[in-house]
Short mmCIF file of C-alpha atoms in Angstrom, two decimals:
data_model
loop_
_atom_site.label_atom_id
_atom_site.label_comp_id
_atom_site.label_asym_id
_atom_site.label_seq_id
_atom_site.Cartn_x
_atom_site.Cartn_y
_atom_site.Cartn_z
CA MET A 1 30.84 24.14 28.50
CA SER A 2 31.21 23.17 32.12
CA TRP A 3 28.70 26.08 33.05
CA LYS A 4 26.34 24.77 30.01
CA LEU A 5 26.88 21.28 31.65
CA LYS A 6 26.07 22.50 34.91
CA ASP A 7 22.65 24.19 33.94
CA ALA A 8 22.13 20.92 32.11
CA LEU A 9 21.76 19.00 35.17
CA GLU A 10 20.25 21.47 37.06
CA THR A 11 17.44 21.40 34.51
CA ILE A 12 17.60 17.42 34.63
CA ASP A 13 17.23 17.82 38.54
CA GLU A 14 14.15 19.81 38.20
CA LEU A 15 12.38 17.48 35.70
CA VAL A 16 13.24 14.65 38.40
CA VAL A 17 11.63 16.33 41.20
CA GLU A 18 8.34 17.49 39.11
CA MET A 19 8.12 13.75 38.16
CA ASN A 20 8.17 12.43 41.31
CA ASN A 21 5.56 15.16 42.70
CA PHE A 22 3.41 13.95 39.75
CA ARG A 23 4.01 10.43 40.45
CA PHE A 24 5.11 9.62 37.18
CA GLN A 25 5.84 5.65 36.50
CA GLN A 26 8.98 4.88 34.67
CA HIS A 27 8.67 1.89 32.15
CA ALA A 28 11.38 0.82 30.24
CA GLU A 29 10.56 0.48 26.58
CA ALA A 30 10.04 -2.93 25.47
CA PRO A 31 12.79 -4.39 23.07
CA SER A 32 11.98 -4.68 19.44
CA VAL A 33 11.36 -7.69 17.85
CA VAL A 34 12.48 -8.50 14.71
CA HIS A 35 9.69 -10.14 12.23
CA PRO A 36 9.91 -11.64 9.13
CA GLN A 37 9.56 -9.54 5.98
CA THR A 38 6.67 -9.39 3.63
CA HIS A 39 6.73 -9.50 0.07
CA SER A 40 4.42 -7.78 -2.69
CA ARG A 41 3.09 -10.94 -4.33
CA VAL A 42 -0.69 -11.79 -3.34
CA ASP A 43 -1.50 -14.93 -1.79
CA GLU A 44 -4.97 -16.07 -2.73
CA SER A 45 -5.34 -18.35 0.48
CA ASP A 46 -4.69 -15.08 2.94
CA ILE A 47 -7.32 -12.97 1.55
CA VAL A 48 -10.75 -12.99 2.79
CA GLY A 49 -14.15 -12.12 1.12
CA ARG A 50 -13.29 -11.44 -2.46
CA GLN A 51 -13.91 -14.60 -4.20
CA ASP A 52 -17.31 -13.22 -5.61
CA ASP A 53 -15.81 -10.16 -6.86
CA LYS A 54 -13.16 -11.98 -8.37
CA GLU A 55 -15.70 -14.43 -10.27
CA GLN A 56 -17.88 -11.48 -11.30
CA VAL A 57 -14.82 -9.38 -12.80
CA VAL A 58 -13.06 -12.35 -14.66
CA LYS A 59 -16.54 -13.22 -15.90
CA ILE A 60 -16.92 -9.75 -17.31
CA LEU A 61 -13.55 -10.01 -18.88
CA LEU A 62 -13.91 -13.71 -20.40
CA ASP A 63 -17.69 -12.81 -21.87
CA HIS A 64 -16.18 -9.96 -23.63
CA ASN A 65 -13.36 -11.90 -24.71
CA ASN A 66 -15.83 -14.24 -26.53
CA SER A 67 -17.85 -11.56 -27.95
CA ASN A 68 -15.29 -10.80 -30.81
CA ASN A 69 -15.70 -7.21 -29.81
CA ASN A 70 -12.79 -5.39 -31.59
CA ASN A 71 -13.58 -2.52 -28.96
CA VAL A 72 -10.98 -2.41 -26.09
CA MET A 73 -13.46 -2.99 -23.15
CA VAL A 74 -12.30 -0.37 -19.88
CA LEU A 75 -13.85 -2.00 -16.59
CA PRO A 76 -13.37 0.38 -13.69
CA ILE A 77 -13.18 -1.25 -9.99
CA VAL A 78 -14.07 1.55 -7.87
CA GLY A 79 -14.32 1.62 -3.73
CA MET A 80 -13.05 3.98 -1.12
CA GLY A 81 -9.34 3.68 0.26
CA GLY A 82 -8.26 0.58 1.97
CA ILE A 83 -10.96 -1.17 0.90
CA GLY A 84 -9.17 -3.68 -1.34
CA LYS A 85 -9.70 -2.63 -5.03
CA THR A 86 -5.75 -3.52 -5.53
CA THR A 87 -6.25 -6.67 -3.81
CA LEU A 88 -9.30 -7.72 -6.23
CA ALA A 89 -7.26 -6.29 -9.24
CA GLN A 90 -4.24 -8.68 -8.14
CA LEU A 91 -6.32 -11.65 -7.84
CA VAL A 92 -7.94 -10.89 -11.60
CA HIS A 93 -4.38 -10.25 -12.26
CA ASN A 94 -2.90 -13.68 -11.31
CA ASP A 95 -6.19 -15.99 -12.32
CA ARG A 96 -5.49 -18.86 -14.24
CA ARG A 97 -8.30 -18.44 -16.54
CA VAL A 98 -7.36 -14.95 -17.59
CA ASN A 99 -3.65 -15.76 -18.15
CA HIS A 100 -4.91 -18.32 -20.44
CA HIS A 101 -7.38 -16.37 -22.48
CA PHE A 102 -5.36 -13.13 -22.84
CA GLU A 103 -2.05 -13.07 -24.67
CA LEU A 104 -0.74 -10.47 -22.81
CA VAL A 105 -1.48 -9.56 -18.85
CA LEU A 106 0.14 -6.30 -17.99
CA TRP A 107 0.05 -4.10 -14.71
CA VAL A 108 0.90 -0.33 -14.50
CA CYS A 109 0.49 1.55 -11.30
CA VAL A 110 -0.67 5.32 -12.16
CA SER A 111 -1.16 7.01 -9.01
CA ASP A 112 -1.24 10.79 -8.37
CA LYS A 113 -0.05 11.74 -11.97
CA LEU A 114 -1.67 10.16 -15.11
CA VAL A 115 1.65 11.07 -17.59
CA VAL A 116 0.69 9.25 -20.95
CA GLU A 117 4.21 9.02 -21.97
CA GLU A 118 5.01 7.22 -18.48
CA ILE A 119 2.56 4.76 -18.64
CA ILE A 120 3.47 3.91 -22.45
CA ARG A 121 7.01 3.45 -21.32
CA SER A 122 6.19 1.21 -18.58
CA ILE A 123 3.57 -0.85 -20.78
CA ILE A 124 6.71 -1.49 -22.96
CA GLU A 125 8.80 -2.42 -20.31
CA VAL A 126 6.53 -4.81 -18.44
CA ALA A 127 5.84 -6.52 -21.80
CA THR A 128 9.31 -6.74 -23.03
CA MET A 129 10.76 -7.16 -19.70
CA LYS A 130 13.75 -4.44 -20.83
CA LYS A 131 14.21 -0.94 -19.98
CA CYS A 132 12.76 1.75 -22.23
CA ASP A 133 15.14 4.93 -22.98
CA LEU A 134 12.78 5.87 -25.54
CA THR A 135 11.90 9.63 -25.34
CA GLN A 136 9.91 10.82 -28.14
CA MET A 137 6.40 10.05 -28.30
CA GLU A 138 6.49 9.07 -31.88
CA ALA A 139 8.96 6.51 -31.04
CA MET A 140 7.27 5.07 -28.09
CA GLN A 141 3.98 4.76 -30.21
CA LYS A 142 5.61 2.63 -33.00
CA GLU A 143 7.63 0.41 -30.22
CA LEU A 144 4.12 0.05 -28.65
CA SER A 145 2.25 -0.93 -31.94
CA GLU A 146 5.08 -3.86 -31.99
CA VAL A 147 4.97 -4.71 -28.41
CA LEU A 148 0.83 -5.13 -28.77
CA GLY A 149 1.28 -6.44 -32.22
CA ASN A 150 -2.60 -7.01 -32.46
CA LYS A 151 -2.81 -9.07 -29.51
CA ARG A 152 -5.65 -9.64 -27.07
CA TYR A 153 -4.26 -7.94 -24.08
CA LEU A 154 -5.42 -7.03 -20.32
CA LEU A 155 -4.26 -4.12 -18.89
CA VAL A 156 -4.52 -3.06 -15.43
CA LEU A 157 -4.11 0.33 -14.60
CA ASP A 158 -3.87 0.48 -10.92
CA ASP A 159 -4.95 3.53 -8.51
CA VAL A 160 -6.05 6.17 -11.04
CA TRP A 161 -6.62 9.58 -9.45
CA ASN A 162 -6.71 11.94 -12.55
CA GLU A 163 -9.95 13.28 -13.66
CA ASP A 164 -8.69 14.80 -16.89
CA SER A 165 -10.57 13.35 -19.53
CA GLN A 166 -8.21 14.87 -22.49
CA LYS A 167 -5.54 12.60 -20.89
CA TRP A 168 -7.55 9.67 -20.94
CA ASP A 169 -8.28 10.24 -24.67
CA ASP A 170 -5.01 10.72 -25.78
CA LEU A 171 -4.11 7.21 -23.82
CA ARG A 172 -6.89 5.56 -25.37
CA SER A 173 -5.99 6.74 -28.91
CA LEU A 174 -2.69 4.67 -28.13
CA LEU A 175 -4.33 1.51 -26.78
CA CYS A 176 -7.40 1.06 -29.19
CA PRO A 177 -8.00 0.21 -32.37
CA ASP A 178 -7.33 2.83 -34.80
CA ASP A 179 -10.00 4.32 -37.48
CA ASP A 180 -8.27 2.85 -40.12
CA GLY A 181 -8.35 -0.48 -38.90
CA SER A 182 -4.49 -0.84 -38.05
CA ALA A 183 -5.42 -1.94 -34.46
CA HIS A 184 -2.72 -1.99 -31.80
CA ALA A 185 -4.96 -4.08 -30.01
CA GLY A 186 -6.56 -7.75 -30.82
CA PRO A 187 -10.40 -8.64 -30.29
CA GLY A 188 -11.38 -9.02 -26.75
CA SER A 189 -8.61 -6.99 -25.41
CA ALA A 190 -9.83 -4.87 -22.04
CA THR A 191 -8.65 -2.75 -19.59
CA VAL A 192 -9.45 -2.83 -15.74
CA VAL A 193 -8.90 0.55 -13.64
CA THR A 194 -9.08 0.72 -10.15
CA SER A 195 -9.95 4.05 -8.42
CA ARG A 196 -11.57 5.92 -5.81
CA SER A 197 -13.01 8.57 -8.00
CA ASN A 198 -16.74 7.66 -9.48
CA GLN A 199 -15.55 10.55 -11.71
CA VAL A 200 -12.43 8.85 -13.18
CA ALA A 201 -15.02 5.41 -13.56
CA SER A 202 -17.48 7.77 -15.61
CA ILE A 203 -14.39 9.48 -17.89
CA MET A 204 -12.66 5.92 -18.90
CA SER A 205 -15.51 2.92 -18.40
CA THR A 206 -17.18 1.42 -21.57
CA VAL A 207 -18.96 -1.05 -19.22
CA PRO A 208 -20.94 -0.40 -15.81
CA ARG A 209 -18.25 -0.44 -12.98
CA HIS A 210 -17.88 -2.91 -10.33
CA GLN A 211 -18.45 -1.11 -7.03
CA ILE A 212 -16.31 -3.14 -4.33
CA SER A 213 -18.02 -3.99 -1.11
CA LEU A 214 -17.05 -3.67 2.38
CA LEU A 215 -16.52 -7.20 4.44
CA ASN A 216 -19.71 -8.48 6.07
CA VAL A 217 -19.52 -9.61 9.88
CA ASP A 218 -18.53 -12.81 8.97
CA GLN A 219 -15.51 -12.02 6.58
CA SER A 220 -14.58 -9.22 8.74
CA TRP A 221 -14.29 -11.87 11.75
CA GLU A 222 -12.65 -14.19 9.77
CA LEU A 223 -10.07 -11.85 8.77
CA PHE A 224 -9.26 -10.63 12.42
CA CYS A 225 -9.37 -14.04 13.91
CA ARG A 226 -6.67 -14.84 11.26
CA ILE A 227 -4.27 -12.34 12.42
CA ALA A 228 -5.19 -11.59 16.24
CA PHE A 229 -5.57 -14.98 17.33
CA GLY A 230 -3.87 -17.25 14.71
CA ARG A 231 -4.81 -20.82 15.72
CA GLU A 232 -5.31 -19.78 19.47
CA VAL A 233 -8.82 -18.56 18.90
CA GLU A 234 -10.80 -21.67 20.28
CA GLN A 235 -8.63 -20.86 23.51
CA GLN A 236 -9.39 -17.38 23.72
CA GLU A 237 -13.42 -17.44 24.52
CA GLU A 238 -13.17 -14.78 27.29
CA PHE A 239 -11.95 -12.21 24.87
CA ILE A 240 -14.33 -12.81 21.94
CA SER A 241 -17.04 -10.50 22.68
CA MET A 242 -14.76 -7.45 23.28
CA ALA A 243 -12.93 -8.55 20.13
CA LYS A 244 -15.72 -8.51 18.06
CA SER A 245 -16.81 -4.92 19.55
CA ILE A 246 -13.61 -4.18 17.78
CA VAL A 247 -13.86 -5.63 14.61
CA HIS A 248 -17.23 -3.77 14.52
CA LYS A 249 -15.83 -0.49 14.85
CA CYS A 250 -13.63 -1.16 11.93
CA LYS A 251 -16.80 -1.13 9.46
CA GLY A 252 -15.76 -3.94 7.33
CA LEU A 253 -12.95 -2.26 6.14
CA PRO A 254 -10.21 -4.87 5.41
CA LEU A 255 -6.93 -2.40 5.70
CA ALA A 256 -8.62 -1.23 8.90
CA ILE A 257 -9.26 -4.54 10.37
CA LYS A 258 -5.55 -5.95 9.10
CA THR A 259 -3.89 -3.27 11.05
CA ILE A 260 -5.83 -2.92 14.29
CA SER A 261 -5.70 -6.87 14.40
CA THR A 262 -1.82 -6.89 14.05
CA LEU A 263 -1.47 -4.15 16.56
CA LEU A 264 -3.79 -6.34 19.04
CA ARG A 265 -1.50 -9.43 18.39
CA SER A 266 1.42 -7.71 19.81
CA LYS A 267 -0.47 -6.42 23.04
CA ASN A 268 -1.47 -8.74 26.26
CA HIS A 269 -5.00 -9.48 26.22
CA SER A 270 -5.71 -7.25 29.36
CA GLN A 271 -4.48 -4.15 27.19
CA TRP A 272 -7.08 -5.06 24.54
CA PHE A 273 -9.87 -3.26 26.88
CA THR A 274 -7.99 -0.14 26.82
CA ILE A 275 -7.76 -0.15 22.69
CA ALA A 276 -11.55 -0.99 22.46
CA ASP A 277 -12.29 1.94 24.59
CA SER A 278 -9.92 4.45 23.04
CA ASP A 279 -11.49 7.61 22.02
CA VAL A 280 -10.30 7.35 18.38
CA TRP A 281 -13.25 5.12 17.69
CA LYS A 282 -15.83 8.32 18.49
CA SER A 283 -14.69 9.39 14.75
CA ASP A 284 -17.07 8.05 12.07
CA ILE A 285 -14.81 5.86 10.30
CA LEU A 286 -16.86 5.81 6.77
CA ALA A 287 -17.08 9.54 6.95
CA THR A 288 -13.42 10.56 7.77
CA GLY A 289 -11.81 7.86 5.93
CA ILE A 290 -9.64 5.23 8.38
CA VAL A 291 -7.18 7.23 9.39
CA PRO A 292 -8.44 7.37 12.77
CA ALA A 293 -8.01 3.71 13.15
CA LEU A 294 -5.00 3.69 11.96
CA GLN A 295 -3.68 6.09 14.02
CA LEU A 296 -4.36 3.93 17.06
CA SER A 297 -1.79 1.55 15.61
CA TYR A 298 0.38 4.74 15.13
CA ASP A 299 -0.01 5.86 19.08
CA HIS A 300 1.01 2.40 20.13
CA LEU A 301 4.53 2.79 18.09
CA SER A 302 7.70 3.63 20.17
CA SER A 303 8.89 7.44 20.07
CA GLU A 304 11.37 6.50 17.71
CA ALA A 305 9.39 4.46 15.33
CA LYS A 306 6.95 7.06 15.40
CA LEU A 307 9.72 9.78 14.08
CA CYS A 308 10.77 7.10 11.33
CA PHE A 309 7.47 6.74 9.94
CA THR A 310 6.31 10.32 9.80
CA PHE A 311 9.36 11.04 8.36
CA CYS A 312 8.39 8.74 5.14
CA ALA A 313 5.47 11.46 4.40
CA ILE A 314 8.29 13.08 2.16
CA PHE A 315 8.22 10.47 -0.17
CA PRO A 316 5.82 10.89 -2.80
CA LYS A 317 2.58 8.39 -2.94
CA ASP A 318 3.40 4.94 -4.44
CA SER A 319 7.19 5.59 -4.96
CA PRO A 320 9.32 2.92 -3.77
CA MET A 321 11.57 3.86 -0.89
CA ASP A 322 14.94 2.19 -0.55
CA LYS A 323 15.27 0.62 2.61
CA ASP A 324 19.30 1.34 3.24
CA LEU A 325 18.55 4.96 2.25
CA LEU A 326 15.57 5.43 4.46
CA ILE A 327 17.59 4.16 7.44
CA GLN A 328 20.37 6.59 6.46
CA LEU A 329 18.07 9.36 6.38
CA TRP A 330 16.71 8.50 9.71
CA MET A 331 20.25 8.50 11.28
CA ALA A 332 20.93 11.74 9.69
CA ASN A 333 18.08 13.37 11.20
CA ASP A 334 18.80 11.73 14.43
CA PHE A 335 15.87 9.59 14.75
CA ILE A 336 17.73 6.47 15.59
CA ILE A 337 21.55 6.07 16.77
CA SER A 338 22.48 3.11 14.70
CA GLU A 339 21.68 1.09 11.53
CA ILE A 340 20.84 -2.06 13.65
CA LYS A 341 18.17 -0.01 15.37
CA GLY A 342 16.92 1.38 12.10
CA GLN A 343 16.67 -2.13 10.90
CA GLU A 344 14.45 -3.34 13.93
CA ILE A 345 12.37 -0.51 13.32
CA PHE A 346 11.73 -1.00 9.71
CA ASN A 347 10.84 -4.60 10.58
CA VAL A 348 8.45 -3.37 12.89
CA LEU A 349 7.03 -1.01 10.54
CA VAL A 350 6.86 -3.84 8.10
CA TRP A 351 5.13 -6.05 10.53
CA ARG A 352 2.74 -3.47 11.74
CA CYS A 353 1.72 -2.96 7.97
CA PHE A 354 2.64 0.80 7.84
CA LEU A 355 5.06 -0.30 4.93
CA GLN A 356 4.34 -2.93 2.67
CA ASP A 357 5.39 -4.65 -0.56
CA VAL A 358 8.77 -5.15 0.57
CA GLU A 359 10.77 -6.33 -2.23
CA ILE A 360 14.48 -7.95 -1.96
CA ARG A 361 15.69 -7.84 -5.55
CA LYS A 362 17.78 -10.78 -6.87
CA ASN A 363 21.32 -10.92 -6.53
CA LEU A 364 23.48 -10.00 -9.52
CA PRO A 365 27.34 -11.01 -9.96
CA SER A 366 29.72 -8.22 -9.28
CA ALA A 367 31.46 -7.03 -12.33
CA PHE A 368 34.90 -6.82 -9.96
CA GLU A 369 34.91 -10.14 -8.14
CA ASP A 370 33.37 -13.50 -8.51
CA ARG A 371 30.99 -13.51 -5.20
CA PHE A 372 27.48 -11.97 -5.32
CA ILE A 373 26.61 -8.56 -3.79
CA GLN A 374 23.22 -7.81 -2.08
CA GLN A 375 20.90 -5.66 -4.06
CA PRO A 376 18.76 -3.01 -2.59
CA THR A 377 15.53 -3.73 -0.52
CA THR A 378 12.69 -1.31 -1.26
CA CYS A 379 9.20 -1.04 0.24
CA LYS A 380 5.87 1.02 -0.39
CA MET A 381 3.41 2.92 1.99
CA HIS A 382 -0.45 2.38 1.24
CA ASP A 383 -2.30 5.62 0.14
CA LEU A 384 -3.65 6.05 3.67
CA MET A 385 -0.64 5.10 5.50
CA HIS A 386 0.93 8.15 3.57
CA ASP A 387 -2.21 10.18 4.63
CA LEU A 388 -1.84 9.23 7.91
CA ALA A 389 1.68 10.06 8.03
CA ASP A 390 1.26 13.73 6.56
CA TYR A 391 -1.67 13.78 9.00
CA VAL A 392 0.61 13.14 12.14
CA SER A 393 3.31 15.07 10.92
CA GLY A 394 1.22 18.53 11.34
CA ASN A 395 3.00 21.11 10.28
CA ASP A 396 6.52 19.68 10.54
CA CYS A 397 6.79 18.55 7.10
CA SER A 398 5.41 20.45 4.12
CA ILE A 399 5.61 19.03 0.47
CA LEU A 400 6.10 21.26 -2.53
CA GLN A 401 4.99 19.41 -5.62
CA GLU A 402 6.51 20.87 -8.80
CA PRO A 403 3.18 21.24 -11.41
CA SER A 404 2.64 19.18 -14.26
CA TYR A 405 2.52 20.65 -17.81
CA HIS A 406 1.76 17.11 -19.61
#
C-alpha cells in the first residue's frame, strides 16, 4: 500500500506540473442552493400562449356533447416534443366547463406501450380511486362497464406512441358503444389523445386533429421574462437585446425557453453573452428536436449533477422515480458521498427542469405508533429530458427492453 500511495502522489505531482504549464486556473465549485420543490398540478396563471388552443379544444368537446351523438369522439392533440401538448390537455382537463358537462373526467398516461389491460385497469382505478387487482380481461371488462355506467365521460390518453391500429381497435371496443346498444359510454362522451405522431392521430381520430403551434415572438418573450427576469425586467434594459436573441434561438418551443431561462436566472449577466454565443445553437433546433438547447443547460451542471442526471436514463420513460431510492443509487455508484449532497443535487435538477412532476404523498398514520411517517417523494422526467440523458450517456448506458407480446 505504501508503494501504491507513493505512485499516486507522484502522479498527482505530475498533474500539478502540467496544470501549471498550461496555466489552468482553479475555481471552487459554487455551493448548491436548495430551491423549493415543484408540484405536478398545472397552474393556469403560469401558462403562456395556450388560452386560444384551450378554447378551441373545449368548444369542440362541448359542441360534440350538445349534439347528442352516441359515438365516442376521439380528438388528437399533435405536436413535436416539448411544445406543450400535455400542458394543453391539463388545461382542458381542469376547465370548469368541461368538469360541469362531463360526468366523469379521467386521465391516463400511456407512454411508449399501449397495453389495453393496463389502460383499462388505470381507468378503473382513477374512476373509483381504489386499486384494481383484477387480472382477467373479462372481469376487467365487466368492472369497466359498471364504472362507466352509460355516463358521459371525457378520457385523456396522454403521450400515445403506439401505431398499432389493432390495439386501438381492441381498446375502442371496450370504451365505445356496443353494436347491440348496450353502450358503456353515455351520449357525448369523448377521448382526447396527445401524441407526437401524426400516424397515431390518423389511426385514432374521429374528428380533425388539433395541431398545437409554436409560441409566437411575444408569447416566447413573455414566458422567458417571467422566469429569467422575474419582476426585475425593467431594470435590465442593457440585456434586453441579447436576451431576445437567445429567445429567438429557442424557436418558440416552450420547454426550450423554460429550460434556458431557468439556466440564465442562475447566472451572472456577464455570463449570458457566453451562453448566447455557444456553438450549441448552430444545430437546427426544429430539425433535431430541442436536445441541443437542453444540452446547454446540461453543460452548466456540476460534474456530480451531470452524473446523477445521466444515471436517470436507466429508468423507463414516464416511470415515477422515488427520490430516496434515486439518492441511494447515486451513492451506491459513488456519484455522491452523502444523502445531504444527494438532496441538494435532486433539488437543483428539479429547479432547472431536468426532473419534474415532483409529488410528496400525504402522510399516513403508522400501524405501529401514533405519530405520522413520511411517505415517498416521487418525480418524473420529460420525454425530451430522458432523450437528453440517453444522448449524453453515450456508450456508458445501454437499455435492454423485454419485447411486448400483448
